[in-house]
Amino acid sequence: MARILIVAEHDGSDLNPSTAKCVSCAAAIDGAEIDVVVLAANVADIAAKAAEIAGIARVLTVERAENENAVAAILAPQVAALAGDYAYVFGPSTTFGRDLMPRVAALLGVNQVSDIMSVEGSHTFKRPIYAGNAIVTVEAPPDTVLIATVRVASWPTAAAGGSAPVEAASADTELPVHTRYIGLESAASDRPDLQTAATVVAGGRAFGSEENFQLLYALADTLGAGVGASRAAVDAGYCANDMQVGQTGKIIAPDLYIAIGISGAIQHLTGIKDAGTIVAINKDEEAPIFEVADIGLAGDLNSAVPELTNALSK
Amino acid sequence: MDKIIVGLKRVVDYNVRVQVRSDGSGVETDGVKMSINPFDEIALEEALRIREAGNANEVIAVSIGSADAQQQLRTGLAMGADRAILVAVDQDLDPLSVARVFQAIAAKENAGLVMLGKQAIDGDNSQVAQMLAALWDRPQATFASGVSIEGDTARVVREVDAGLETIEVDLPAVISVDLRLNEPRYVKLPDIMKAKKKPLDEIALSDLGVEAAPKVRELSYAPPAARQRGIMVDDVAGLVAALKDKGLV
């Protein structure tokens, strides 16, 4: 039996879908017995949601006022205190997990496996390096607890329909006061979350202005899609930073990805190579994005995008 | 604060298209252009700006690696670091051991801030800053896109998936920096000449009393599964038809 603890990601009220993706990865390990831990100021709703993930044994909760916001320095000692009962502790490769898990690993005196793409054996995994230009097979030491982040774009969402028991856990550790959460500035949007949307449309520098990005938003709303952008478009100020897709932005795997006015730098392609179908619209027929696109259209986005929106809204 | 320590990792240049060796033993690095990890360059730029604003006295650039990493440290000195330390190792160190090296140096130098890139573009691990903060028992502010020093604290804007998060940390602290924090300065020729006279100390891993951690071993390397080039359509009507054909709209 392999006891695995997954640290749930949430925003204080809702469970993030990254948690169910971590469950899929954990389930790929032979003899997995999976617990999910929810650390929050109010655990009930989040824990109830986690309990519905199929294939988990228990949901543990740690309810403390200090856990109101996800501050790695505060969460890490609690996760480390719980790790003693487990052979594996997993978190998602989102900014939440990437911030938290290495701190947990260091408290436990072990290294971490980042961005698990596939499970090859009990301690053997594949992970991307060099912006995904190479895949390395790694083996973690078998005699220590294994801390890892799960590359969420590589794993399906575990099914719902479970009813795991919810138990309060004790992680009584002294928590630091040297780090204080001030606030979150979020570009409010009713569109689907970029990292979990089934369809994503993304725009590049060729849009030319923030105003022209409206063409992209109109297409997204017609399709019910999430919206992403290339680094060039973000750097040019056409849209918010959190829309960036690529090596240093978000790594996504939607069923349909429509890249518009994006040339396709390696760092961008890294973020989309697991998409089901890639569509590219670009003026430049030689753009590298066409080398990976399943369907390509060489044309001017200023006419093609409204035309596409119009055709799809019928 | 007195001192800021900045980590500079020598990596394959950002613009190089990396190739896996045909025998799967690693990535081809022979004859390939090497540079400072771009995120580390941004960390150094920010440290220099903090010093130039009068909030720190000294910026120390640190690299861990072979003697070749002196090149990257000289570049860091030319950018404006006051002195440099090369921790000489003849093999790739794992992230936890690297964090232990920085902890030892931070303690020895009594650093007020350690600034690192949010990830190195070779291993893409994104671990060292967080591990260092844990070992040092100090705050971490990862993925920073805004840093302001206010007395004994730093206010840091972090690029997180949900948007821009602001936290306040007591110093000393560890900050890992993201792309949009700043635009690193260009090095001018006179600065390169001046940098040759700045101190660059070389120390051995054993001098720091650092024990290497149990390693995650790298067994084999392979190129990623390639995506095939698909079809080109002539117009929007063709695109819509192709999407419908695949059942996607």
XYZ file of C-alpha atoms in Angstrom:
563
model
C 0.000 0.000 0.000
C 1.215 3.478 -0.858
C -0.244 6.209 1.326
C -0.508 9.492 -0.589
C -1.521 12.891 0.767
C -2.733 15.558 -1.658
C -2.813 19.196 -0.568
C -6.085 20.678 -1.826
C -5.981 24.015 -3.634
C -8.873 26.404 -3.037
C -9.690 30.100 -2.891
C -11.253 30.049 0.571
C -14.644 28.847 -0.631
C -14.289 26.713 -3.783
C -12.078 23.728 -4.453
C -9.768 24.285 -7.433
C -10.029 21.623 -10.201
C -6.261 21.111 -9.906
C -6.967 18.945 -6.852
C -8.907 16.334 -8.837
C -6.086 16.266 -11.400
C -3.590 15.478 -8.625
C -5.867 12.593 -7.611
C -5.591 11.136 -11.140
C -1.803 11.255 -10.912
C -1.765 9.711 -7.425
C -4.102 6.931 -8.573
C -1.494 5.939 -11.185
C 0.808 4.755 -8.387
C 0.433 1.049 -7.562
C -1.492 0.409 -4.353
C -2.368 4.085 -3.889
C -4.441 4.997 -0.857
C -5.233 8.678 -1.316
C -6.121 11.265 1.326
C -6.811 14.921 0.524
C -6.073 17.594 3.123
C -7.955 20.899 3.181
C -6.227 23.683 5.106
C -8.569 26.661 5.431
C -10.212 29.080 7.848
C -13.599 27.525 7.019
C -13.177 24.000 5.775
C -16.735 22.630 5.551
C -17.763 23.559 1.983
C -14.354 22.858 0.477
C -14.031 19.525 2.264
C -17.516 18.493 1.125
C -16.499 19.179 -2.464
C -13.242 17.263 -2.052
C -15.116 14.295 -0.594
C -16.994 13.948 -3.883
C -13.825 13.136 -5.826
C -13.958 9.435 -6.686
C -11.096 7.235 -5.567
C -10.025 8.944 -2.364
C -10.007 7.309 1.053
C -10.443 10.296 3.376
C -10.591 14.079 3.450
C -8.588 15.577 6.304
C -9.288 19.112 7.452
C -7.148 21.605 9.325
C -9.298 24.573 10.295
C -7.355 27.550 11.600
C -7.889 31.296 11.238
C -4.289 31.591 10.002
C -5.217 29.456 6.988
C -7.582 32.062 5.561
C -5.210 32.786 2.685
C -2.716 30.460 1.049
C 0.574 31.692 2.504
C 3.268 29.066 1.918
C 5.266 29.915 5.046
C 2.141 29.318 7.161
C 0.818 26.217 5.371
C 4.153 24.420 4.940
C 4.818 23.523 8.608
C 1.280 22.118 8.902
C 1.663 19.975 5.774
C 5.093 18.830 6.965
C 3.571 17.830 10.328
C 1.003 15.643 8.546
C 3.544 14.140 6.130
C 4.864 11.667 8.697
C 2.017 9.232 7.975
C 2.584 9.236 4.226
C 4.977 7.863 1.605
C 4.015 10.638 -0.847
C 2.778 14.215 -0.578
C 1.521 15.819 -3.808
C 0.415 19.302 -4.732
C -0.534 20.854 -8.092
C 1.997 22.607 -10.345
C -0.090 25.791 -10.187
C 1.393 28.871 -8.533
C -0.193 27.619 -5.281
C 1.619 24.273 -5.349
C 4.845 25.616 -6.803
C 5.047 28.130 -3.963
C 4.156 25.684 -1.197
C 5.579 22.234 -1.966
C 9.327 23.007 -2.124
C 9.008 24.661 1.275
C 7.424 21.465 2.605
C 10.177 19.365 1.021
C 12.939 21.452 2.575
C 11.311 21.264 6.027
C 11.406 17.483 5.630
C 14.999 17.534 4.349
C 14.228 16.001 0.969
C 14.306 17.055 -2.663
C 11.163 17.466 -4.726
C 10.045 16.078 -8.071
C 8.500 18.991 -9.988
C 5.802 18.699 -12.681
C 5.047 14.972 -12.895
C 3.801 14.207 -16.437
C 3.597 10.451 -16.067
C 4.147 7.751 -13.479
C 6.616 5.084 -14.653
C 7.089 3.206 -11.386
C 6.678 3.663 -7.642
C 9.452 6.296 -7.575
C 10.040 6.863 -11.278
C 8.395 9.694 -13.182
C 8.646 11.691 -16.376
C 8.897 15.465 -16.223
C 9.625 18.262 -18.710
C 12.830 20.329 -18.677
C 14.169 23.089 -20.954
C 10.706 24.526 -21.598
C 9.461 21.086 -22.584
C 12.159 20.597 -25.222
C 13.338 17.509 -23.357
C 11.556 14.982 -21.190
C 13.600 13.439 -18.399
C 12.847 10.233 -16.541
C 13.743 10.690 -12.885
C 13.971 8.359 -9.907
C 13.413 9.698 -6.407
C 15.055 8.032 -3.391
C 12.746 5.186 -2.256
C 13.607 5.445 1.438
C 12.287 8.957 2.154
C 8.922 10.651 1.823
C 8.402 11.742 -1.790
C 7.294 15.349 -2.292
C 6.098 16.269 -5.771
C 4.077 18.680 -7.844
C 1.742 17.297 -10.485
C 1.745 18.914 -13.928
C -1.999 19.506 -14.075
C -2.124 19.810 -17.888
C -0.927 16.181 -18.149
C -3.709 14.627 -16.096
C -7.479 14.265 -16.510
C -9.866 15.448 -13.817
C -10.709 12.524 -11.527
C -14.385 11.600 -11.698
C -16.900 12.929 -9.173
C -19.436 10.754 -7.378
C -17.341 9.712 -4.375
C -18.349 10.115 -0.754
C -15.157 9.952 1.290
C -15.361 10.529 5.043
C -14.247 13.955 6.307
C -12.077 13.975 9.441
C -10.509 16.829 11.384
C -6.744 16.410 11.564
C -4.400 17.945 14.035
C -1.400 19.849 12.750
C -0.523 21.758 15.899
C 2.621 23.556 14.950
C 3.842 27.010 15.702
C 3.148 29.282 12.744
C 5.348 32.175 11.668
C 4.116 35.783 11.743
C 6.820 37.132 9.420
C 4.618 36.931 6.314
C 1.350 38.857 5.993
C -1.223 38.565 3.232
C -2.391 41.979 2.007
C -4.725 41.281 -0.900
C -5.438 39.982 -4.375
C -6.093 42.069 -7.450
C -7.971 39.942 -9.913
C -9.196 40.936 -13.348
C -12.800 39.931 -12.691
C -14.192 37.850 -15.501
C -17.184 35.605 -15.973
C -15.325 33.588 -18.584
C -14.190 30.033 -17.869
C -10.911 29.592 -16.005
C -8.027 29.478 -18.462
C -6.418 26.423 -16.874
C -9.510 24.225 -16.918
C -11.591 25.542 -19.839
C -12.441 23.010 -22.564
C -11.943 25.685 -25.217
C -9.383 28.486 -25.101
C -8.877 31.304 -27.584
C -5.649 33.266 -27.344
C -4.327 36.431 -28.892
C -0.861 37.706 -29.768
C 0.887 40.928 -30.567
C -0.726 41.053 -34.010
C -3.898 42.374 -32.355
C -2.045 45.661 -32.078
C -3.974 47.186 -29.197
C -5.950 46.551 -26.034
C -9.103 47.753 -27.832
C -8.625 45.255 -30.634
C -8.534 42.424 -28.068
C -12.317 42.961 -27.915
C -12.494 40.942 -31.136
C -10.975 38.040 -29.214
C -13.328 38.443 -26.241
C -16.341 38.419 -28.570
C -15.153 35.153 -30.129
C -14.491 33.684 -26.674
C -17.990 34.545 -25.488
C -19.532 32.975 -28.578
C -17.624 29.756 -27.883
C -17.903 29.860 -24.081
C -14.116 29.823 -24.078
C -11.388 30.929 -21.702
C -9.035 33.626 -22.986
C -5.237 33.460 -23.094
C -2.466 35.519 -24.614
C 1.132 35.298 -25.730
C 3.877 36.917 -23.702
C 4.289 39.538 -26.426
C 0.644 40.594 -26.091
C 0.897 40.769 -22.298
C 4.158 42.729 -22.439
C 2.566 45.138 -24.920
C -0.167 45.797 -22.348
C -3.072 44.423 -24.380
C -4.335 42.251 -21.510
C -3.703 41.131 -17.914
C -0.564 39.221 -16.893
C -2.524 36.220 -15.621
C -3.645 35.501 -19.189
C -0.137 34.552 -20.334
C 0.198 31.051 -21.755
C 3.624 29.411 -22.012
C 6.707 28.241 -20.149
C 6.570 31.074 -17.662
C 2.833 31.578 -17.774
C 0.120 28.961 -17.672
C 0.512 25.468 -19.095
C -2.872 24.427 -20.451
C -4.460 21.438 -22.187
C -7.896 22.417 -23.518
C -9.755 20.230 -26.029
C -9.623 23.126 -28.506
C -7.015 25.894 -28.591
C -7.360 28.730 -31.114
C -4.183 30.815 -31.425
C -4.775 34.093 -33.229
C -1.976 36.427 -34.253
C 0.495 34.344 -32.256
C 3.694 33.438 -34.100
C 4.475 30.449 -31.877
C 7.748 30.966 -29.986
C 9.062 27.777 -28.321
C 8.179 29.190 -24.909
C 4.564 29.649 -26.006
C 4.296 26.211 -27.636
C 5.435 24.675 -24.342
C 2.225 25.919 -22.793
C -0.137 24.371 -25.357
C 1.438 21.171 -26.654
C -1.021 18.973 -24.766
C -4.077 20.665 -26.291
C -6.463 18.336 -28.138
C -6.796 20.356 -31.343
C -4.747 23.448 -32.140
C -6.124 26.011 -34.591
C -3.903 28.850 -35.779
C -4.901 32.050 -37.545
C -1.925 34.142 -38.631
C -1.099 36.548 -41.429
C 2.378 35.053 -41.840
C 2.192 31.703 -43.609
C 5.693 30.878 -42.353
C 4.830 31.388 -38.671
C 6.097 28.480 -36.518
C 2.639 28.072 -34.968
C 1.524 26.389 -38.223
C 4.057 23.590 -37.653
C 2.044 22.368 -34.672
C -1.449 23.453 -35.721
C -4.011 20.820 -36.693
C -5.946 23.429 -38.667
C -4.281 26.558 -40.019
C -5.697 29.647 -41.679
C -3.340 32.209 -43.191
C -5.212 35.475 -43.067
C -5.775 38.860 -41.447
C -7.232 38.497 -37.973
C -9.066 41.822 -38.236
C -11.428 40.325 -40.780
C -11.127 36.613 -39.934
C -11.986 36.883 -36.235
C -15.275 38.819 -36.611
C -16.188 36.545 -39.512
C -15.526 33.464 -37.387
C -17.486 34.889 -34.447
C -20.341 35.637 -36.773
C -20.285 32.175 -38.366
C -20.202 30.393 -35.009
C -22.967 32.443 -33.405
C -25.485 31.271 -35.995
C 19.653 46.709 5.029
C 23.298 45.991 4.458
C 23.686 43.171 1.936
C 21.650 41.590 -0.848
C 22.723 38.222 -2.218
C 21.746 37.381 -5.790
C 22.040 33.925 -7.343
C 23.249 33.765 -10.955
C 22.957 30.379 -12.642
C 24.867 29.600 -15.832
C 22.387 28.026 -18.258
C 21.957 27.345 -21.970
C 20.987 30.666 -23.548
C 17.288 31.469 -23.821
C 17.425 31.576 -27.638
C 19.087 28.195 -28.168
C 16.849 25.419 -29.433
C 17.858 22.637 -27.079
C 18.506 19.168 -28.530
C 18.491 15.852 -26.679
C 21.626 13.772 -27.428
C 20.835 10.835 -29.679
C 21.893 8.317 -27.000
C 19.456 9.856 -24.473
C 22.277 10.644 -22.029
C 21.406 14.303 -21.720
C 20.944 17.562 -23.529
C 23.611 18.790 -25.967
C 25.567 21.589 -24.311
C 28.877 21.348 -26.241
C 29.513 24.490 -28.255
C 26.195 25.962 -27.143
C 25.932 29.595 -26.035
C 25.665 29.897 -22.250
C 24.209 32.877 -20.384
C 22.903 34.026 -17.034
C 19.494 32.468 -16.356
C 17.194 35.304 -17.548
C 15.170 35.346 -14.324
C 18.389 35.675 -12.305
C 19.371 38.670 -14.418
C 16.066 40.296 -13.452
C 16.800 39.475 -9.784
C 20.188 41.172 -10.067
C 18.689 44.232 -11.753
C 16.171 44.585 -8.917
C 18.882 44.211 -6.286
C 20.925 46.934 -7.994
C 17.893 49.239 -8.055
C 17.301 48.639 -4.341
C 20.938 49.559 -3.648
C 20.773 52.593 -5.938
C 17.663 53.780 -4.079
C 19.741 53.752 -0.905
C 18.003 50.743 0.648
C 21.052 48.450 0.623
C 24.811 48.894 0.775
C 26.166 45.951 -1.144
C 25.059 43.473 -3.813
C 26.878 40.130 -3.877
C 26.493 37.844 -6.907
C 26.796 34.110 -6.200
C 27.070 31.246 -8.639
C 27.429 27.537 -7.971
C 29.155 25.475 -10.631
C 32.296 24.951 -12.649
C 34.992 27.583 -13.238
C 33.121 28.519 -16.438
C 30.481 30.221 -14.293
C 33.057 32.981 -13.693
C 31.908 34.399 -17.046
C 28.387 34.887 -15.746
C 29.674 36.366 -12.491
C 31.859 38.834 -14.453
C 28.760 39.853 -16.393
C 26.963 40.334 -13.082
C 29.834 42.485 -11.814
C 29.722 44.510 -15.041
C 26.001 45.084 -14.487
C 26.886 46.550 -11.111
C 27.263 43.860 -8.441
C 29.938 44.881 -5.916
C 31.606 41.491 -5.584
C 31.084 37.874 -6.530
C 31.440 34.422 -5.003
C 31.860 31.235 -7.024
C 31.062 28.063 -5.114
C 33.093 25.532 -7.066
C 31.461 22.177 -7.746
C 32.234 19.737 -10.537
C 28.744 18.231 -10.780
C 25.171 19.453 -10.969
C 23.865 20.072 -7.473
C 20.278 19.211 -6.574
C 17.951 22.082 -5.534
C 18.024 21.255 -1.796
C 21.824 21.273 -1.759
C 21.826 24.559 -3.681
C 19.437 25.970 -1.065
C 21.839 24.793 1.669
C 24.710 26.616 -0.048
C 22.699 29.847 -0.186
C 21.670 29.387 3.441
C 25.316 29.060 4.473
C 26.297 32.156 2.496
C 23.287 34.171 3.705
C 24.228 33.348 7.312
C 27.922 34.093 6.772
C 27.227 37.433 5.107
C 24.327 38.301 7.396
C 22.227 39.048 4.322
C 19.108 41.227 4.475
C 17.679 39.795 1.273
C 18.370 36.907 -1.070
C 17.040 37.396 -4.591
C 16.758 34.563 -7.096
C 15.011 33.864 -10.388
C 11.660 32.103 -9.994
C 13.042 29.167 -11.959
C 16.103 28.260 -13.991
C 15.235 27.721 -17.642
C 17.220 24.470 -17.822
C 15.763 22.288 -15.055
C 12.525 24.326 -14.717
C 12.268 23.091 -11.115
C 11.276 26.336 -9.387
C 12.361 25.113 -5.948
C 15.505 26.794 -4.598
C 14.032 30.055 -3.277
C 11.254 28.276 -1.395
C 13.662 25.685 0.019
C 16.129 28.345 1.119
C 13.369 30.284 2.894
C 12.333 27.107 4.753
C 15.883 26.201 5.820
C 16.642 29.787 6.817
C 13.260 30.000 8.602
C 12.500 33.266 6.835
C 9.653 34.574 4.604
C 9.439 33.770 0.910
C 7.913 35.993 -1.741
C 7.873 33.986 -4.955
C 7.074 35.065 -8.544
C 7.556 38.758 -7.717
C 6.476 41.400 -10.224
C 6.774 44.326 -7.824
C 9.119 44.895 -4.870
C 9.248 47.866 -2.525
C 11.469 48.052 0.527
C 9.898 49.863 3.476
C 12.307 49.869 6.405
C 12.529 46.373 7.867
C 9.846 44.983 5.605
C 9.324 44.381 1.907
C 6.018 44.674 0.112
C 5.924 42.262 -2.799
C 3.400 41.890 -5.607
C 3.284 38.263 -6.743
C 2.093 36.913 -10.089
C -0.277 34.116 -9.118
C -2.763 32.197 -11.268
C -5.690 34.244 -9.977
C -4.066 37.636 -10.589
C -1.705 39.864 -8.623
C -1.317 39.071 -4.932
C 0.353 41.439 -2.491
C 2.131 40.255 0.643
C 4.273 41.955 3.233
C 7.331 40.180 4.597
C 9.759 40.966 7.402
C 13.409 41.133 6.398
C 15.573 39.145 6.033
C 13.599 37.369 3.336
C 13.920 35.445 0.099
C 12.382 36.858 -3.075
C 12.069 34.927 -6.342
C 11.390 37.136 -9.323
C 9.119 36.862 -12.347
C 9.519 38.230 -15.868
C 7.760 41.546 -15.577
C 9.555 42.890 -12.521
C 11.969 44.993 -14.567
C 14.009 45.267 -17.764
C 17.674 44.448 -16.977
C 20.205 47.104 -17.997
C 22.679 46.632 -20.823
C 26.314 46.256 -19.915
C 28.603 48.950 -21.348
C 32.234 48.384 -22.310
C 33.740 50.564 -19.523
C 31.685 48.538 -17.019
C 33.224 45.323 -18.345
C 36.715 46.804 -17.835
C 35.794 47.939 -14.323
C 34.332 44.533 -13.507
C 37.711 42.897 -14.061
C 39.006 44.674 -10.971
C 36.109 43.735 -8.725
C 36.659 40.853 -6.259
C 35.565 37.370 -7.325
C 36.226 34.827 -4.580
C 36.183 31.127 -5.200
C 35.233 28.804 -2.362
C 34.763 25.050 -2.105
C 31.512 23.381 -1.119
C 33.286 21.809 1.851
C 34.358 25.272 3.098
C 30.679 26.028 3.685
C 30.078 22.792 5.584
C 27.280 21.866 3.212
C 26.255 18.246 2.938
C 24.779 17.176 -0.400
C 21.149 16.011 -0.086
C 19.744 12.689 -1.372
C 19.281 13.254 -5.067
C 16.433 12.738 -7.488
C 18.414 10.805 -10.116
C 18.010 11.563 -13.807
C 17.835 8.238 -15.630
C 17.300 9.135 -19.289
C 16.305 11.947 -21.609
C 14.057 11.968 -24.642
C 12.713 14.594 -27.018
C 9.041 15.448 -26.467
C 6.392 13.769 -28.586
C 6.182 15.898 -31.704
C 2.889 17.285 -32.943
C 2.230 16.763 -36.632
C 1.570 19.637 -38.964
C -2.124 19.511 -39.884
C -4.144 20.973 -42.720
C -4.396 24.529 -44.048
C -7.814 25.903 -44.894
C -8.440 28.705 -47.375
C -10.949 30.817 -45.513
C -13.143 31.146 -42.436
C -15.847 28.956 -44.021
C -13.239 26.206 -44.445
C -12.166 26.618 -40.829
C -15.730 26.359 -39.541
C -16.284 23.250 -41.697
C -13.078 21.640 -40.359
C -14.090 22.387 -36.763
C -17.561 20.951 -37.341
C -15.984 17.909 -38.967
C -14.053 17.252 -35.756
C -17.166 17.871 -33.677
C -15.521 20.784 -31.872
C -18.198 23.416 -32.499
